[in-house]
Coordinates of C-alpha atoms in Angstrom, one line a residue:
Chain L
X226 CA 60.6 45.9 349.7
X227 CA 57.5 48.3 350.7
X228 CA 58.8 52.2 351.1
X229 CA 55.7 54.1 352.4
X230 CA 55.4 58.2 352.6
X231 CA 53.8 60.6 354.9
X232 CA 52.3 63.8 354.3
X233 CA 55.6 65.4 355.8
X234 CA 57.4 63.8 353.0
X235 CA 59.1 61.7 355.1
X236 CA 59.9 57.8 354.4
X237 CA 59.7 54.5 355.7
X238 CA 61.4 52.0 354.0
X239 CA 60.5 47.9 355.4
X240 CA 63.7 45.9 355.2
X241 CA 62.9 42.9 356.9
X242 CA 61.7 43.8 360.6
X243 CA 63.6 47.2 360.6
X244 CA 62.0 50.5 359.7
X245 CA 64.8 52.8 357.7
X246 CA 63.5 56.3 357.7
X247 CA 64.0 59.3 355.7
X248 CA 63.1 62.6 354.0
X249 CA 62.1 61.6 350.5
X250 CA 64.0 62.9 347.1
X251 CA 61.1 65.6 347.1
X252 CA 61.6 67.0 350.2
X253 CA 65.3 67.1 349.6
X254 CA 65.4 68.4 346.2
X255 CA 62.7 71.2 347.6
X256 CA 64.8 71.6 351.0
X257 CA 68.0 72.6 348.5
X258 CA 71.6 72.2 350.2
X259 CA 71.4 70.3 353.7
X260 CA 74.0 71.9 355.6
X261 CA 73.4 70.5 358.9
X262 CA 71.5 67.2 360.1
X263 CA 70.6 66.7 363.9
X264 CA 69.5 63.0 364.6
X265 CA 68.0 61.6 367.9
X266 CA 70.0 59.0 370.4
X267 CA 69.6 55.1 369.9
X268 CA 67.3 54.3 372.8
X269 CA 65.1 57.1 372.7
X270 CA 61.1 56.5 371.8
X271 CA 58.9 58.4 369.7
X272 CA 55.3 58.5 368.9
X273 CA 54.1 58.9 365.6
X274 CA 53.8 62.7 364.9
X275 CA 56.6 64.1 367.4
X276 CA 59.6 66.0 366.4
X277 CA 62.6 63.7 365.7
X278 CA 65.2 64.9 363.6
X279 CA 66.1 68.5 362.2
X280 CA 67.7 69.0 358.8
X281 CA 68.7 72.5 357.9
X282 CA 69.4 74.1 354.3
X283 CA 71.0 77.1 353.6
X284 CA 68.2 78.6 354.0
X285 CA 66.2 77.2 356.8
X286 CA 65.8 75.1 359.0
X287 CA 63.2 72.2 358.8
X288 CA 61.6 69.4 361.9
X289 CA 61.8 65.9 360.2
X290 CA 58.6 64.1 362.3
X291 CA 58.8 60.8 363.4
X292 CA 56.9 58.8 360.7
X293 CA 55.9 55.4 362.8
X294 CA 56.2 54.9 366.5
X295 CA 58.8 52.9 368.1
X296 CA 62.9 53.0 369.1
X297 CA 65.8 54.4 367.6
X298 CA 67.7 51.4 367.1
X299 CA 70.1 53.1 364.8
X300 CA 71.2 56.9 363.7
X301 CA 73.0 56.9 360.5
X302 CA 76.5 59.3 361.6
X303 CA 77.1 59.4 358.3
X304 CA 74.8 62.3 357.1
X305 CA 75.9 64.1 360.6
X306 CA 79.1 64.4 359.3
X307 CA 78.7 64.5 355.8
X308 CA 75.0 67.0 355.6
X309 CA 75.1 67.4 351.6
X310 CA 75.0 63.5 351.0
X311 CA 71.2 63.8 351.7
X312 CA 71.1 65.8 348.9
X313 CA 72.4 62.9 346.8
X314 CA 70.6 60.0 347.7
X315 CA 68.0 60.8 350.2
X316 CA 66.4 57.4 350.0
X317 CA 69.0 55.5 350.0
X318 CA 72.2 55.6 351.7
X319 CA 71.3 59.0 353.4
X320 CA 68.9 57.4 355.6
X321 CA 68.4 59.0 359.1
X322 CA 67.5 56.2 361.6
X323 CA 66.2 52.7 362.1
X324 CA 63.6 52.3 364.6
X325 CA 62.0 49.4 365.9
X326 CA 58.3 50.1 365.4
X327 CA 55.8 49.6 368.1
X328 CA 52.9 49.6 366.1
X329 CA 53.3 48.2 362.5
X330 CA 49.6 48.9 361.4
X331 CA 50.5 52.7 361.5
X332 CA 51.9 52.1 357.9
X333 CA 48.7 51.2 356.6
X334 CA 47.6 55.0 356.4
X335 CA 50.4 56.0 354.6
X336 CA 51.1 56.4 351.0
X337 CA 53.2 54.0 348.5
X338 CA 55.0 55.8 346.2
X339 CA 52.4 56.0 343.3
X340 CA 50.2 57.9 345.8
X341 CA 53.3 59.9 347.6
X342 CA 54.7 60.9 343.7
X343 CA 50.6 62.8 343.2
X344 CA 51.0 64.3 346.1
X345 CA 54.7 65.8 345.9
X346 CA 53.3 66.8 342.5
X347 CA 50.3 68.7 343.7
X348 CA 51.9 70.1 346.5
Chain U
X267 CA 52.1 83.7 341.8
X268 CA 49.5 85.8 343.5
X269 CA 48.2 88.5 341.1
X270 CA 48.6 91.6 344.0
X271 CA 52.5 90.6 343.5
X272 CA 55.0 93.0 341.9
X273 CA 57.0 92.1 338.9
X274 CA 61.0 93.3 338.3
X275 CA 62.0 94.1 334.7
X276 CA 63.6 90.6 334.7
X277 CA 60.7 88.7 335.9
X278 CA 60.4 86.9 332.5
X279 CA 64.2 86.3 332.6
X280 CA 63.8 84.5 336.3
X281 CA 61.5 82.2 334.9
X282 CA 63.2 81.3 332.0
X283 CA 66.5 80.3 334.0
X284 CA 64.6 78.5 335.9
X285 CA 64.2 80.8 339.2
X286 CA 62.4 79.9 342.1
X287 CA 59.8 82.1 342.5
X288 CA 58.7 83.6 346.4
X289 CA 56.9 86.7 347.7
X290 CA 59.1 89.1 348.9
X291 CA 58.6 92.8 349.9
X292 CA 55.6 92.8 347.7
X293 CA 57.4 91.2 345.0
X294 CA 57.2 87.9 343.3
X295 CA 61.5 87.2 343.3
X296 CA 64.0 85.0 342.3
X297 CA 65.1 83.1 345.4
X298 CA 67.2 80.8 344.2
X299 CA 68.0 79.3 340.4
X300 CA 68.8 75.6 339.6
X301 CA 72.2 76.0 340.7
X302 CA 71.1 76.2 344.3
X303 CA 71.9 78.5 347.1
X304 CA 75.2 77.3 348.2
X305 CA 76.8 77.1 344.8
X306 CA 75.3 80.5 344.1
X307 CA 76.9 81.8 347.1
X308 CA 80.3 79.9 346.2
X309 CA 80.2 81.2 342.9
X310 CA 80.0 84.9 343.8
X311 CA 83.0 84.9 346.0
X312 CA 84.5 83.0 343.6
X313 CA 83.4 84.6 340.4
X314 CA 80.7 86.7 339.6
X315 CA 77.1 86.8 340.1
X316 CA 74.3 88.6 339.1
X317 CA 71.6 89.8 340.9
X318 CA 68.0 91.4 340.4
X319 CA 67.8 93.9 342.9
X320 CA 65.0 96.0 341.0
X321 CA 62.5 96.0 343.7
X322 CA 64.7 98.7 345.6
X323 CA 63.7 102.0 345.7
X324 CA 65.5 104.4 343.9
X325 CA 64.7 108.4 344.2
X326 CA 65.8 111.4 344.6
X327 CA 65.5 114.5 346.4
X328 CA 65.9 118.1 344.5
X329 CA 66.5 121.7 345.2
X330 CA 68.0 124.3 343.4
X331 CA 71.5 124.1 345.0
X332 CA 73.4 121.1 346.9
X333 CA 74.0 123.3 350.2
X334 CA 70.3 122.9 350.3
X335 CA 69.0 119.6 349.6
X336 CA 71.9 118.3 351.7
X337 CA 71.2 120.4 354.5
X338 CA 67.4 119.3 354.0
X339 CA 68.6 115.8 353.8
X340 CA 71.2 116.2 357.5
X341 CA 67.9 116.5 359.4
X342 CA 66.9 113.2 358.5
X343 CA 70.2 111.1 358.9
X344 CA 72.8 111.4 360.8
X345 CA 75.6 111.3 357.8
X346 CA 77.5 114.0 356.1
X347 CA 75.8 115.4 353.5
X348 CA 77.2 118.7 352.9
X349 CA 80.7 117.5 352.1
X350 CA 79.7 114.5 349.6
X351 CA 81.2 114.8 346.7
X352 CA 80.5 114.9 343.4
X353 CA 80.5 111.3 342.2
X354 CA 80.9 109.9 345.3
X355 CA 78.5 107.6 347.5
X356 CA 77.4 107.4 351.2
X357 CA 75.5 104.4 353.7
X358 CA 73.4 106.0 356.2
X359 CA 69.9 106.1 357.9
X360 CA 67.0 107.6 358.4
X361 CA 66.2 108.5 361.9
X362 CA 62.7 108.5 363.9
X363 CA 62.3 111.2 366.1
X364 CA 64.1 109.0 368.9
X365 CA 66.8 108.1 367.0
X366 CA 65.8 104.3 366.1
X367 CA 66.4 103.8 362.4
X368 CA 63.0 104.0 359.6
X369 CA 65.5 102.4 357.1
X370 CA 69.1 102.7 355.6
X371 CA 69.8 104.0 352.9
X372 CA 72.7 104.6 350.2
X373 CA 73.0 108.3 349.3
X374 CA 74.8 109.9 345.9
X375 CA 75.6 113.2 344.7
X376 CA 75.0 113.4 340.8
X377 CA 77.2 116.6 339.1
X378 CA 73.7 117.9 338.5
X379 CA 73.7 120.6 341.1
X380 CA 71.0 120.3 343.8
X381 CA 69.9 116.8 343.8
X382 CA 70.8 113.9 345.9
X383 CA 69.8 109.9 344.7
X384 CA 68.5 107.6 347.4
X385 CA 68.3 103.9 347.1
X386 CA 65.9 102.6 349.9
X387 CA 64.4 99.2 350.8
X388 CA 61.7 97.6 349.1
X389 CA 59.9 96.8 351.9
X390 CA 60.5 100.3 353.4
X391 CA 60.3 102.5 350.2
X392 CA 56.5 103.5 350.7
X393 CA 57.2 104.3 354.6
X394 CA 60.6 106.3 353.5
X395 CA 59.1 108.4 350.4
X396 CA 56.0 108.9 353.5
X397 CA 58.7 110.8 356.0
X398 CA 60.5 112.0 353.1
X399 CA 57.7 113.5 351.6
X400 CA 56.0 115.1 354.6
X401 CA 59.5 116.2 356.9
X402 CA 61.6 117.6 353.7
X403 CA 61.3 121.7 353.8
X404 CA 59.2 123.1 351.3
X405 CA 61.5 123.7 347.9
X406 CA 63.3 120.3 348.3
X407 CA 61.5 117.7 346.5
X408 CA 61.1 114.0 346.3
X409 CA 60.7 112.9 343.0
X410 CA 60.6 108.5 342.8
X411 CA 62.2 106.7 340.0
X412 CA 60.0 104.3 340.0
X413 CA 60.5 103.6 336.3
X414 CA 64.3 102.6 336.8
X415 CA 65.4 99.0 337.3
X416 CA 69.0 97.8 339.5
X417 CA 71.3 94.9 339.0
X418 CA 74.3 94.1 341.2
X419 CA 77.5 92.3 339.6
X420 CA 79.2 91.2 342.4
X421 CA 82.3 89.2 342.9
X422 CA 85.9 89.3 342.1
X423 CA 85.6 89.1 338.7
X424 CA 82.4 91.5 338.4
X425 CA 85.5 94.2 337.5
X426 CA 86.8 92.3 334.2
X427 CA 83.4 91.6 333.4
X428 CA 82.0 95.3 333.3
X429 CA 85.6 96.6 332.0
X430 CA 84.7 94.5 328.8
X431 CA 81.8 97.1 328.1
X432 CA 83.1 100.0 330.2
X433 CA 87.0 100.1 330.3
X434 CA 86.4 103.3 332.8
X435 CA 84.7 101.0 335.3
X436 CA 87.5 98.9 336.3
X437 CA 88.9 102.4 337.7
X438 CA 86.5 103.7 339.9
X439 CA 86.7 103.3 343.5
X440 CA 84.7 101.8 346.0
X441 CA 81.9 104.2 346.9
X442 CA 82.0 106.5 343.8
X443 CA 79.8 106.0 340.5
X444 CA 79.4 107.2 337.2
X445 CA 77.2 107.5 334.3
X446 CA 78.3 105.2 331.5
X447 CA 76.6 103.8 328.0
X448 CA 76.6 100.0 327.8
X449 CA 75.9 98.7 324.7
X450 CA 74.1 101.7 323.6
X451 CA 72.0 101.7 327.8
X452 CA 72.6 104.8 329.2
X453 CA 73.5 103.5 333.0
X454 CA 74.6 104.7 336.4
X455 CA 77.0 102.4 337.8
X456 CA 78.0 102.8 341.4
X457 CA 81.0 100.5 342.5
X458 CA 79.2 98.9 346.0
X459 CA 76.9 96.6 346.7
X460 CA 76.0 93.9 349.6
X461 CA 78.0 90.8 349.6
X462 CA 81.1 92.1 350.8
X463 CA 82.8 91.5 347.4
X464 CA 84.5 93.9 344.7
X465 CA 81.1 95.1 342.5
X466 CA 79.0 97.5 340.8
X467 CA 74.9 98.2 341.4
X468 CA 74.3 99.7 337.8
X469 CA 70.6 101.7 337.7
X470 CA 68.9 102.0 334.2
X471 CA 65.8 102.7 332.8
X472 CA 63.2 99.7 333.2
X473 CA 63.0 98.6 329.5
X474 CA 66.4 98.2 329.4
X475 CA 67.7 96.0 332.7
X476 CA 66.6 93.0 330.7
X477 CA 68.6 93.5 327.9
X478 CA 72.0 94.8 330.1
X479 CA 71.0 91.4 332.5
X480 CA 71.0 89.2 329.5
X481 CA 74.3 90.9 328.0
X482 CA 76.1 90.5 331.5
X483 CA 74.8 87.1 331.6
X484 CA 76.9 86.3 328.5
X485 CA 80.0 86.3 330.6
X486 CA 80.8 82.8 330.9
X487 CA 82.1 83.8 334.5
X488 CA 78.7 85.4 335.3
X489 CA 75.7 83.5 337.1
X490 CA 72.1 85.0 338.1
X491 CA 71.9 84.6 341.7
X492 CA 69.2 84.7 344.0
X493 CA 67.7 86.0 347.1
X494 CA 68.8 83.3 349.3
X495 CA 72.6 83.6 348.4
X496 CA 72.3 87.2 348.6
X497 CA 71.2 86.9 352.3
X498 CA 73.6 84.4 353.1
X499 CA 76.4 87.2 351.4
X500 CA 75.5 89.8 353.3
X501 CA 75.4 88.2 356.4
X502 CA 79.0 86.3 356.1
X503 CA 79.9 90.3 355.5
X504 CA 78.3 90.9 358.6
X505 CA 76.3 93.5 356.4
X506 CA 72.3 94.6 358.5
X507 CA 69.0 93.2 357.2
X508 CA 66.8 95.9 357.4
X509 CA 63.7 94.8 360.0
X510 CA 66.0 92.1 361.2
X511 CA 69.5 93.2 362.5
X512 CA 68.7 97.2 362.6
X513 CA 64.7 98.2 363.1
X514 CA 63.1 101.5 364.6
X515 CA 64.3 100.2 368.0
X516 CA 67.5 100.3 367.4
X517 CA 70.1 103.3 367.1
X518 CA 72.9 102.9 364.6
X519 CA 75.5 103.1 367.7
X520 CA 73.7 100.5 369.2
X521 CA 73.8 98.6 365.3
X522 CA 77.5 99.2 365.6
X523 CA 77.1 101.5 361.6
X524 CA 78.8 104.2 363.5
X525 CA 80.7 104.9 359.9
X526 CA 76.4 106.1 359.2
X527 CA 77.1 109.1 361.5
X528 CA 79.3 111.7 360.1
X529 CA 82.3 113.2 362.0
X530 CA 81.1 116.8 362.0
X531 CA 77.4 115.7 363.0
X532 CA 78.5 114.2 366.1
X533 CA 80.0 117.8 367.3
X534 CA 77.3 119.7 365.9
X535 CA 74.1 117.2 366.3
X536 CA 71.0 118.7 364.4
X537 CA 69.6 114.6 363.5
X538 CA 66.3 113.3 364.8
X539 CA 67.6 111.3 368.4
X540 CA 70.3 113.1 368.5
X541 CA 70.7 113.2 372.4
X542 CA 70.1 109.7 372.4
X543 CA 72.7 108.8 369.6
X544 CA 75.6 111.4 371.1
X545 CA 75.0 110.1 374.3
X546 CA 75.1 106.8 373.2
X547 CA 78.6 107.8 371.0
X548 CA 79.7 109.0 374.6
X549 CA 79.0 106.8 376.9
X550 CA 78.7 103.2 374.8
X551 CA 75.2 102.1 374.2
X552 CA 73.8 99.2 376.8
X553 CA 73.5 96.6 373.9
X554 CA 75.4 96.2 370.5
X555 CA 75.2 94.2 367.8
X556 CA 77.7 91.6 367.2
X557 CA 78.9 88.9 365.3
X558 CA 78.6 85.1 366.7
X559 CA 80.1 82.2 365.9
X560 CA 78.7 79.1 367.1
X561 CA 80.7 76.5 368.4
X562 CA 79.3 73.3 366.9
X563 CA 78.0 72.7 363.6
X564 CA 74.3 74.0 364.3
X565 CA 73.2 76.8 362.8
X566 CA 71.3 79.5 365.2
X567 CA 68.9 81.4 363.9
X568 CA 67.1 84.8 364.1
X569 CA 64.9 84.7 367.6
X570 CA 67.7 82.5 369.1
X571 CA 68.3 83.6 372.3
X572 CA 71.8 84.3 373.7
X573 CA 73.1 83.8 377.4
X574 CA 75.8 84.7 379.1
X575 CA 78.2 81.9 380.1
X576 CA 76.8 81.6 383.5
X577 CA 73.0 81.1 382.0
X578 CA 72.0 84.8 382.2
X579 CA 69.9 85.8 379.3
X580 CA 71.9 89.0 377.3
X581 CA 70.6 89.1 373.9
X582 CA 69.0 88.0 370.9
X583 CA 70.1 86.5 367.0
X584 CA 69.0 88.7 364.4
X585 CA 70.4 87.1 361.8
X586 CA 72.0 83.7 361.6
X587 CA 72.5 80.5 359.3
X588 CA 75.1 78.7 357.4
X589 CA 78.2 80.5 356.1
X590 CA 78.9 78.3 353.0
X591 CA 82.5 80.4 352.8
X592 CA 83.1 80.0 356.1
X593 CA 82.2 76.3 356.0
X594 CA 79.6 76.9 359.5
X595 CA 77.1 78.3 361.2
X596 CA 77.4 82.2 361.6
X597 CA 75.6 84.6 363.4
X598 CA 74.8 88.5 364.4
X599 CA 72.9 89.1 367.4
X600 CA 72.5 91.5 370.1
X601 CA 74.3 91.2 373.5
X602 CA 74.3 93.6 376.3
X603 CA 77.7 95.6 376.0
X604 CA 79.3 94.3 378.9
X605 CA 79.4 90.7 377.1
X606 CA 80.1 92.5 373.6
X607 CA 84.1 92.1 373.4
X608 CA 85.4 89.3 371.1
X609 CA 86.1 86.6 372.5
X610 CA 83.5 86.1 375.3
X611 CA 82.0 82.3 375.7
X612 CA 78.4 83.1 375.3
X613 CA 75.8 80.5 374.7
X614 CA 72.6 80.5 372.0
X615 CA 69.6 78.2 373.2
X616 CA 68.4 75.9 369.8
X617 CA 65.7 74.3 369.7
X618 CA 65.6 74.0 373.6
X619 CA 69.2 72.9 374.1
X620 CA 71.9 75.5 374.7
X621 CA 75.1 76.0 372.3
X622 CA 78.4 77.1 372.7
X623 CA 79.4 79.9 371.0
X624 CA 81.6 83.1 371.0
X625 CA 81.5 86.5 370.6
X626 CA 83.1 87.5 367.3
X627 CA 84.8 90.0 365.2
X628 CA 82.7 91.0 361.6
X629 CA 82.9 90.8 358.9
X630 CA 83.3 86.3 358.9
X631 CA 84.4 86.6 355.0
X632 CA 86.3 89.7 354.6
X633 CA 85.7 92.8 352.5
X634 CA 87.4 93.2 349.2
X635 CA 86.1 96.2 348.3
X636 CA 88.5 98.0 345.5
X637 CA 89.9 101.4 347.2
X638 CA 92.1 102.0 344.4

């Protein structure tokens, strides 16, 4: 399974022909206590780049960017109504949509997890 | 950390458990430690917590006799002065000429006659010791204690804690302090503090906060806690941010700290923006500062702004974010005073889209403040 990383520290996890996307373990642990997740309809579009989702700490609150291009397909509720699970598993269950991608290629400029793991590091 | 950055006498201590370190007010701080904001937060109300709060200014102002340094000190706030006691501890602010507030400010009167301590702001101390300096008559003096660290114990066990060291403590009321040794550190240990909660700010010299910090910090019930939880604290206590909820634009009538302005003042006046602030007393100011609670589960925060029902913009947040006691989103704004009773449907625009919310009554977690 291929999970790719932007420079936004979001994920993009390849399971089959859907796109599950994130905020990565980083950004979480860094983000402290999610208090409040906002997540985009199933139907709406987004370019790669735009604002899609909002996840708010204690502290702050934080634009998740839409990592690929395509369709909400899905919205996981389960981190709407339960905002601390992303601090447990971020990339796993606490996934925030599924999106039908438009343009697979746009994965190609993004890093694996070797690459993403340097960067967090350096950041 | 950026060398122009401050340090507190427990900077080496933050580090060492593990603190996240940020910039604030010129100093490199604390803003959260492993346990994390929320559980910091939870912990205070629930237990005790420490915190560094070292990069406040402390002072004090000195004449020969208190009739004088207070009456020195009345032209600058608007509080009573005169009749302070001995021991005893006051909130108020300093004015600008047109009554907006330069910062606010705790005020106590040591037995030692003629002086008067000040803790200020970080972030304002250099602009307060400024106006101090150049509007105090000659013979009253501001001398800084720049030299002095501050902790807070805060919570409802911060009492049993200090009682362990200082059986006296546990006695004092809210709003008085004393001088106490702890462990062999002489300290001054006032029984306030900025959460809301039962606690004690306790002032010593710098080359000893450390070792008191670390002593405290032996409590098994005692955790260090950081900026963030501090703010979230304060503002579930519905407690002003300096530069955020109160600034030189706004009067403390308008700020709703009418407890700043003492009784006698507002029949005799003799503050800077006095005609403003007793009109204001009189007649109700046009806007006051409230608290908000947001309907939904999204938090608004400072630069949301707030409309009335009907769509009609009335106001501004100043302050606003999660309230992990609470369990939501809470939030102090601004509204214009005819929208300012509790109760009123107003609505905060997010990110664009618009959110229910009402007017509501402070503090959202409430005072437990030991009057004795």
């Amino acid at each position: 399974m291929t999970i790719k990383f932007t420079e936004d520290h979001e994920y993009v996890r390849v399971d089959g022909d859907v796109y599950v996307v994130g905020i990565s373990a980083h950004a979480a642990e860094q983000l402290g206590d999610v208090v409040f997740v906002e997540l985009p309809e199933v139907g709406k579009t987004f370019s790669k780049g735009d604002d899609m989702a909002v996840v708010e700490s204690v502290k702050a609150a934080s634009d998740v960017y839409a990592p690929i291009s395509g369709e909400i397909v899905e919205a996981n509720q389960a981190i709407v109504d339960d905002p601390a699970s992303v601090n447990g598993d971020p990339q796993g269950a606490a996934w925030f949509v599924k999106i039908k991608a438009s343009d697979a290629s746009e994965l190609d400029a993004m890093m694996d997890e070797a690459k993403y793991k340097e960067f967090a590091e350096n950041a | 950390m950026a060398d122009d950055l401050f340090k507190t006498p427990l900077h080496a201590l933050h580090q060492s458990l593990g603190g996240k370190m940020v910039p604030f007010a010129g100093y490199d701080m604390p803003v959260q430690y492993p346990l994390g904001v929320l559980k910091e937060h939870l912990h205070t109300r629930e237990k005790a917590g420490l915190f560094d709060v070292s990069h406040m200014g402390q002072a004090v102002i000195v004449s020969p006799d208190h009739e004088t340094t207070a009456a020195a000190l009345e032209t600058l706030v608007p509080g009573e002065m005169k009749k302070l006691g001995q021991w005893r501890q006051r909130y108020t602010v300093l004015l600008n000429d047109d009554g907006g507030i330069i910062d606010d400010l705790m005020v106590s009167r040591p037995p030692t006659d003629g002086r008067l301590n000040l803790v200020v702001n970080a972030a304002c101390k250099e602009k307060d010791y400024a106006h101090l300096t150049e509007r105090l008559p000659a013979g009253v003096k501001l001398e800084r204690f720049d030299e002095r660290g501050l902790l807070a114990l805060q919570g409802p066990r911060a009492a049993s804690v200090l009682a362990k060291h200082v059986p006296a403590a546990a006695e004092m009321k809210f709003m008085s302090f004393g001088e106490f040794e702890i462990a062999g550190i002489q300290a001054t240990v006032a029984r306030a503090g900025y959460t809301g909660e039962d606690g004690y700010e306790i002032s010593t010299w710098s080359g000893d906060t450390e070792k008191l910090a670390k002593l405290l910090l032996e409590d098994d019930v005692v955790e260090p806690i950081g900026l963030g939880a501090r703010d979230s604290l304060r503002l579930e206590a519905g407690l002003c941010l300096y530069g955020h909820d109160i600034d030189e634009t706004t009067s403390p009538v308008e700020g709703n700290i009418n407890f700043s302005i003492g009784k006698r003042r507002r029949e005799e006046g003799g503050f800077p923006g006095a005609p403003r602030i007793l009109r204001e007393l009189d007649e109700g100011p046009s806007r006051l500062r409230v608290g908000i609670l947001p309907e939904g589960r999204a938090p608004a925060r400072e630069g949301a702004e707030i409309q009335s029902a009907d769509g009609i913009k009335i106001g501004v947040v100043t302050s606003g974010g999660f309230g992990p006691s609470v369990g939501g989103p809470v939030a102090i704004g601004y509204v214009e005073t005819a929208h300012s009773a509790t109760g009123t449907d107003i609505q905060l625009i997010v990110r664009g889209k618009s959110l229910a919310a009402k007017v509501a009554d402070m503090p959202f977690a409430p005072h437990r403040y030991y009057r004795g």
